[in-house]
Coordinates of C-alpha atoms in Angstrom, one line a residue:
M30 CA 18.5 12.4 3.2
G31 CA 22.6 12.8 2.4
A32 CA 22.2 13.9 -1.3
S33 CA 24.5 16.4 -3.0
G34 CA 26.6 16.6 -6.5
N35 CA 25.7 15.1 -8.9
L36 CA 23.0 12.9 -7.6
L37 CA 21.1 16.0 -5.4
T38 CA 21.1 18.0 -8.9
A39 CA 19.2 14.9 -10.5
A40 CA 16.9 14.1 -7.6
E41 CA 15.7 18.2 -8.4
Q42 CA 15.7 17.8 -11.8
Y43 CA 13.3 14.9 -11.3
G44 CA 11.2 16.2 -8.4
R45 CA 10.4 19.5 -9.9
I46 CA 8.8 17.8 -13.1
M47 CA 7.0 15.1 -10.7
I48 CA 5.9 17.7 -8.2
A49 CA 4.4 20.1 -11.2
G50 CA 2.1 17.0 -12.1
G51 CA 1.5 16.2 -8.8
V52 CA -2.4 16.5 -9.5
I53 CA -2.3 13.7 -12.2
Q54 CA -0.6 11.5 -10.0
V55 CA -3.0 11.8 -6.8
L56 CA -6.0 11.5 -9.8
S57 CA -4.2 8.1 -11.0
C58 CA -3.8 6.7 -7.4
G59 CA -7.3 7.6 -6.3
L60 CA -9.3 6.4 -9.5
A61 CA -8.2 3.2 -9.2
P62 CA -9.5 1.8 -6.1
I63 CA -13.0 3.4 -6.9
L64 CA -12.9 1.0 -9.8
R65 CA -11.9 -2.0 -7.8
N66 CA -15.2 -0.8 -5.3
E67 CA -17.2 -1.1 -8.2
N68 CA -16.8 -4.8 -8.9
R69 CA -14.5 -3.3 -11.4
Q70 CA -11.7 -5.4 -10.4
V71 CA -10.1 -7.2 -13.4
G72 CA -10.4 -3.5 -15.3
A73 CA -8.2 -1.7 -12.8
M74 CA -6.1 -4.3 -13.2
T75 CA -5.6 -3.8 -17.0
I76 CA -5.2 -0.1 -16.6
M77 CA -2.9 -0.3 -13.8
V78 CA -0.9 -2.7 -16.2
L79 CA -1.4 -0.6 -19.4
G80 CA 0.0 2.2 -17.7
F81 CA 3.1 -0.3 -16.2
L82 CA 3.6 -0.7 -19.7
F83 CA 3.4 2.8 -21.4
N84 CA 6.0 4.1 -18.7
L85 CA 8.3 1.2 -19.3
T86 CA 8.1 2.2 -23.4
M87 CA 8.5 5.9 -22.6
D88 CA 11.1 5.4 -20.7
F89 CA 13.1 4.2 -23.4
V90 CA 12.3 6.3 -26.1
L91 CA 13.1 9.4 -24.1
L92 CA 16.4 8.1 -22.7
Y93 CA 17.6 6.4 -25.5
F94 CA 16.5 8.5 -28.7
F95 CA 15.6 12.0 -27.4
H96 CA 18.6 11.5 -24.2
L97 CA 16.5 13.5 -21.6
G98 CA 18.0 12.1 -18.9
I99 CA 16.2 12.2 -15.6
G100 CA 13.9 14.3 -16.3
G101 CA 12.6 12.1 -19.3
A102 CA 12.1 9.5 -16.4
A103 CA 10.3 11.8 -15.0
L104 CA 8.0 12.7 -17.9
A105 CA 7.6 9.2 -18.5
S106 CA 6.2 8.4 -15.1
L107 CA 3.8 11.2 -15.4
G108 CA 2.7 10.2 -19.2
A109 CA 1.5 6.6 -17.7
Q110 CA -0.2 8.8 -14.8
L111 CA -2.3 10.8 -17.0
L112 CA -2.6 7.7 -19.5
T113 CA -4.3 5.7 -16.3
T114 CA -6.0 8.5 -15.1
A115 CA -7.9 9.0 -18.3
L116 CA -8.5 5.5 -18.9
C117 CA -10.4 5.4 -15.2
F118 CA -12.5 8.1 -15.9
L119 CA -13.3 7.2 -19.5
T120 CA -14.6 3.6 -17.6
L121 CA -16.3 5.4 -14.7
F122 CA -18.1 7.6 -17.1
G123 CA -19.0 4.7 -18.9
V124 CA -17.4 5.3 -22.2
T125 CA -15.2 2.2 -22.5
D126 CA -18.9 0.3 -22.0
R127 CA -20.3 2.0 -24.4
L128 CA -17.6 1.1 -27.2
R129 CA -17.4 -1.9 -26.2
A130 CA -21.0 -2.5 -27.0
R131 CA -21.0 -0.2 -30.3
L132 CA -18.1 -2.8 -31.4
G133 CA -19.6 -5.9 -30.3
L134 CA -16.9 -6.7 -28.1
P135 CA -17.5 -9.4 -25.1
G136 CA -17.2 -7.3 -21.5
S137 CA -19.8 -4.8 -22.9
A138 CA -22.6 -5.9 -20.4
G139 CA -20.4 -5.1 -17.2
T140 CA -21.6 -2.0 -17.1
S141 CA -20.6 0.4 -14.2
L142 CA -22.4 0.3 -11.0
C143 CA -22.5 3.8 -10.8
P144 CA -21.6 5.6 -13.9
L145 CA -20.6 9.2 -13.2
H146 CA -22.5 12.5 -14.5
R147 CA -21.5 16.0 -14.0
E148 CA -24.2 16.4 -11.7
Q149 CA -22.4 14.1 -9.9
F150 CA -19.6 16.9 -8.9
V151 CA -21.1 18.8 -6.5
F152 CA -19.8 19.8 -3.1
E153 CA -21.3 17.9 -0.3
K154 CA -20.5 18.8 3.2
D155 CA -21.6 15.7 5.2
C156 CA -20.1 13.5 2.9
W157 CA -17.1 14.8 2.7
K158 CA -16.7 14.7 6.2
R159 CA -17.5 11.0 5.8
I160 CA -14.9 10.8 3.4
F161 CA -11.7 12.3 5.5
S162 CA -12.6 10.4 8.7
I163 CA -12.5 7.3 6.6
G164 CA -9.9 8.5 4.3
I165 CA -7.1 9.2 7.2
S166 CA -6.5 6.2 7.6
P167 CA -5.3 4.8 4.2
F168 CA -3.9 8.1 3.6
G169 CA -1.6 6.9 6.6
I170 CA -0.8 3.6 4.9
S171 CA 0.5 5.5 1.8
L172 CA 2.3 8.2 3.8
T173 CA 3.9 5.7 6.1
P174 CA 6.5 4.2 4.4
S175 CA 7.7 7.7 3.1
L176 CA 8.3 8.5 7.2
L177 CA 10.1 5.4 7.8
I178 CA 12.4 5.6 5.1
L179 CA 13.7 9.1 6.3
Y180 CA 14.0 8.3 9.8
H181 CA 16.1 5.4 8.8
N182 CA 18.3 7.4 6.0
I183 CA 18.5 10.2 9.0
A184 CA 19.9 7.2 11.4
C185 CA 22.2 5.6 8.7
L186 CA 23.8 9.1 7.9
N187 CA 25.5 9.2 11.6
Y188 CA 27.4 6.2 10.1
G189 CA 28.7 7.0 6.4
D190 CA 27.9 6.2 3.3
L191 CA 28.4 2.1 3.8
A192 CA 25.2 2.1 5.5
V193 CA 23.5 4.7 3.1
S194 CA 23.8 2.3 0.6
A195 CA 22.9 -0.9 2.8
Y196 CA 19.6 1.0 3.4
A197 CA 19.2 1.6 -0.2
L198 CA 19.5 -2.2 -0.9
I199 CA 16.9 -3.0 1.4
S200 CA 14.6 -0.2 0.2
S201 CA 15.0 -1.8 -3.2
T202 CA 14.3 -5.0 -2.4
I203 CA 12.4 -5.8 0.7
G204 CA 11.1 -2.6 0.4
S205 CA 9.6 -3.9 -2.8
Y206 CA 8.4 -7.5 -1.6
R207 CA 6.0 -5.1 1.2
I208 CA 4.2 -4.1 -1.5
L209 CA 3.2 -7.6 -2.5
L210 CA 1.6 -7.7 1.2
I211 CA 0.1 -4.3 0.8
G212 CA -1.6 -6.2 -2.3
V213 CA -2.8 -9.1 0.2
A214 CA -4.5 -6.3 2.3
E215 CA -6.2 -3.8 -0.2
G216 CA -8.0 -6.8 -2.2
M217 CA -9.5 -7.7 1.4
Q218 CA -10.8 -4.0 2.1
P219 CA -13.9 -3.7 -0.3
L220 CA -15.1 -7.3 0.5
A221 CA -14.8 -6.8 4.2
S222 CA -16.2 -3.6 3.9
K223 CA -19.3 -5.0 1.8
A224 CA -19.8 -7.4 4.1
Y225 CA -19.8 -5.0 7.2
G226 CA -22.5 -2.5 5.5
A227 CA -24.8 -6.0 5.5
S228 CA -23.9 -6.3 8.9
Q229 CA -25.2 -2.6 9.8
N230 CA -28.2 -2.7 7.4
G231 CA -31.3 -2.0 9.5
N232 CA -33.3 -2.9 6.6
A233 CA -32.0 -6.6 6.3
T234 CA -33.4 -9.2 8.4
P235 CA -31.7 -10.7 11.4
A236 CA -30.9 -13.5 10.0
E237 CA -29.0 -11.8 7.4
R238 CA -27.3 -9.6 9.4
I239 CA -25.5 -12.5 11.1
A240 CA -24.8 -14.2 8.1
A241 CA -22.6 -10.9 7.3
Y242 CA -20.6 -11.1 10.5
D243 CA -19.8 -14.8 9.7
E244 CA -19.2 -13.2 6.2
I245 CA -16.6 -10.4 8.2
R246 CA -15.3 -13.3 10.2
H247 CA -14.2 -15.5 7.0
I248 CA -13.0 -12.7 5.2
R249 CA -10.7 -11.8 8.0
N250 CA -9.4 -15.1 8.9
K251 CA -8.6 -15.9 5.4
A252 CA -7.1 -12.7 4.6
I253 CA -4.5 -13.3 7.6
R254 CA -4.4 -16.3 6.6
T255 CA -3.1 -15.7 3.2
A256 CA -0.9 -12.7 4.7
I257 CA 1.1 -15.7 7.1
A258 CA 1.7 -17.5 3.9
A259 CA 2.6 -14.9 1.7
S260 CA 5.2 -13.1 4.2
V261 CA 7.1 -16.5 5.6
L262 CA 7.7 -17.4 1.7
L263 CA 8.8 -14.1 1.2
F264 CA 11.0 -14.2 4.1
L265 CA 12.6 -17.3 2.8
F266 CA 12.7 -16.1 -0.9
T267 CA 14.8 -13.4 0.5
I268 CA 16.9 -15.8 3.0
A269 CA 17.7 -17.6 -0.1
T270 CA 18.9 -14.8 -2.6
A271 CA 19.8 -12.4 -0.8
S272 CA 23.3 -13.4 -2.0
F273 CA 22.5 -11.9 -5.4
Y274 CA 21.0 -8.5 -4.5
P275 CA 24.5 -6.8 -4.0
A276 CA 25.6 -7.7 -7.5
L277 CA 22.6 -7.6 -9.2
Y278 CA 22.6 -3.9 -7.9
G279 CA 26.3 -3.0 -8.8
Y280 CA 27.6 -3.3 -5.1
Q281 CA 30.8 -4.2 -4.4
G282 CA 33.3 -4.6 -1.9
D283 CA 32.5 -3.3 1.6
A284 CA 29.8 -2.0 0.5
A285 CA 28.5 -5.7 -1.0
A286 CA 29.1 -6.9 2.1
A287 CA 27.4 -4.5 4.3
G288 CA 24.0 -4.6 2.3
Y289 CA 24.0 -8.6 2.0
H290 CA 24.7 -8.5 6.2
A291 CA 22.0 -5.4 6.4
V292 CA 19.0 -7.3 4.2
M293 CA 19.7 -10.8 6.3
L294 CA 19.4 -8.9 9.5
T295 CA 16.0 -7.2 8.3
A296 CA 14.6 -9.7 6.5
A297 CA 12.6 -11.1 9.3
Q298 CA 10.5 -7.9 9.3
L299 CA 8.6 -10.1 6.3
I300 CA 7.2 -12.3 8.5
F301 CA 5.4 -9.8 10.4
T302 CA 4.4 -7.3 8.0
G303 CA 1.6 -9.3 6.4
I304 CA -0.4 -9.0 9.5
V305 CA 0.1 -5.3 10.2
R306 CA -0.7 -4.6 7.0
V307 CA -4.1 -6.7 7.4
T308 CA -4.9 -5.0 10.2
N309 CA -4.5 -1.4 9.2
S310 CA -7.4 -2.0 6.0
F311 CA -9.5 -4.3 8.2
F312 CA -10.0 -1.9 11.1
Y313 CA -11.0 0.9 8.7
A314 CA -13.0 -1.7 6.5
V315 CA -15.3 -2.5 9.2
G316 CA -15.3 1.3 11.0
K317 CA -13.0 0.9 13.5
N318 CA -11.3 3.8 12.8
R319 CA -9.7 4.1 15.9
Y320 CA -8.1 0.9 15.7
S321 CA -7.0 1.7 12.4
L322 CA -5.3 4.8 13.3
F323 CA -3.7 3.6 16.0
M324 CA -1.9 0.5 13.9
I325 CA -1.1 3.2 10.7
Y326 CA 0.4 6.6 13.6
F327 CA 1.8 4.9 16.1
D328 CA 4.6 3.5 14.5
P329 CA 5.9 6.5 11.9
L330 CA 5.7 8.7 14.9
C331 CA 6.3 6.9 17.9
L332 CA 7.3 3.3 17.7
T333 CA 10.0 3.6 15.0
P334 CA 11.8 7.0 16.1
A335 CA 12.2 5.7 19.6
A336 CA 13.6 2.7 18.7
L337 CA 15.8 4.0 16.5
A338 CA 16.9 6.6 18.8
V339 CA 18.0 3.9 21.3
L340 CA 18.8 0.3 19.7
P341 CA 21.9 2.0 17.4
H342 CA 23.1 3.0 20.8
F343 CA 23.6 -0.5 21.5
F344 CA 24.0 -2.5 18.2
G345 CA 25.3 0.4 16.0
T346 CA 23.9 -0.3 12.5
D347 CA 22.6 -3.5 13.7
G348 CA 20.2 -1.7 15.6
I349 CA 18.8 0.3 12.4
W350 CA 18.3 -3.5 10.7
L351 CA 16.5 -4.6 13.3
T352 CA 14.1 -1.8 14.4
A353 CA 11.7 -2.8 11.3
V354 CA 11.8 -6.5 12.8
I355 CA 11.1 -5.0 16.2
T356 CA 8.2 -3.0 15.4
Q357 CA 6.7 -4.8 13.2
F358 CA 6.4 -8.0 16.0
L359 CA 5.3 -5.5 18.3
L360 CA 2.7 -4.1 16.7
N361 CA 2.1 -8.0 15.7
L362 CA 1.1 -7.8 19.4
V363 CA -1.4 -5.5 19.3
A364 CA -3.1 -6.4 16.2
A365 CA -3.5 -9.9 18.0
G366 CA -5.1 -8.0 20.8
M367 CA -7.5 -5.7 18.4
F368 CA -9.0 -8.6 16.8
V369 CA -9.5 -10.7 19.9
R370 CA -11.7 -7.7 21.4
H371 CA -13.3 -6.8 17.9
N372 CA -14.4 -10.7 17.7
A373 CA -16.0 -10.5 21.1
Q374 CA -17.9 -7.5 19.7
M375 CA -19.2 -9.1 16.9
K376 CA -20.4 -12.2 19.2
R377 CA -22.0 -10.0 21.2
E378 CA -23.8 -8.4 18.3
Q379 CA -24.5 -11.1 17.2
A380 CA -26.1 -12.8 19.7
A381 CA -28.2 -9.8 20.2
L382 CA -29.9 -10.5 16.8
T383 CA -30.1 -14.1 17.3
K384 CA -32.4 -13.1 19.9
G385 CA -34.9 -11.5 17.0
V386 CA -34.9 -14.8 15.0

């Protein structure tokens, strides 16, 4: 990644601590979606916010009072994730519900749909197979940003420190905005999964299953509209505020000019990113794992590496900044074809059910 000297030393120190707490990080990231799928969206959000605030507080304490440096920042992050994990487990085991009921606090009636018990922690081969087949898609969604950052950093190393610093500015700004678009997709996923389950319920009446197909279509369309609106707004916001980013992150002189130019060129990727994120989550939510896997893994394994190998030869560093714009646009075309094909399939299945009404 091009790090050396003090930067490399700090990165190694931070990395060792975070790797040592890897299990905590996995649990922290994995338990929140379980809460969301148990109709505890507010609880999951509250726990995440508490973890965030605890992280900020511990950063201040460990860095300014104990002077632990980058190691303190890593410990603060692990501490916040440990708190998040503990609160998620307490909620899943029903402890928080019983505590609220005992204290007479509101919300105690919202008990877990399926509270965990120790007896449930047993190995079931068939269940693990299903988890793996479904989980490989969200795993790719989480892995892809890291791979793309790695590819872009390697490409930037060929053009020197200015290019590396410019991409760092992109990652800190546009990279953060993309997380909001992931939030749209993740919010849609449980709803689409529930509607898909209802459409495949053999015990339901044909009319109920037909209504479930309509619900899938409604959720999909609403998510697409929301993603497009959010994408365009984020793009416009980036263009309007890009001139402030270099100074905000301490860039000066040539580094500031290079960073501003890079952000302006690559900002258009935001227009297309929302649809890609919704497509990824929607298709694994409705059992179309092959569609989802193609969308998720084709970009980091084929599309982006090919673009980074070709575009810089013609456009220099501008080719690096335009890579994400072009790849996201191409993925939008693929997504459109997938949505058309899936919609036609749903119509055929609905028509077959209509004959039984």
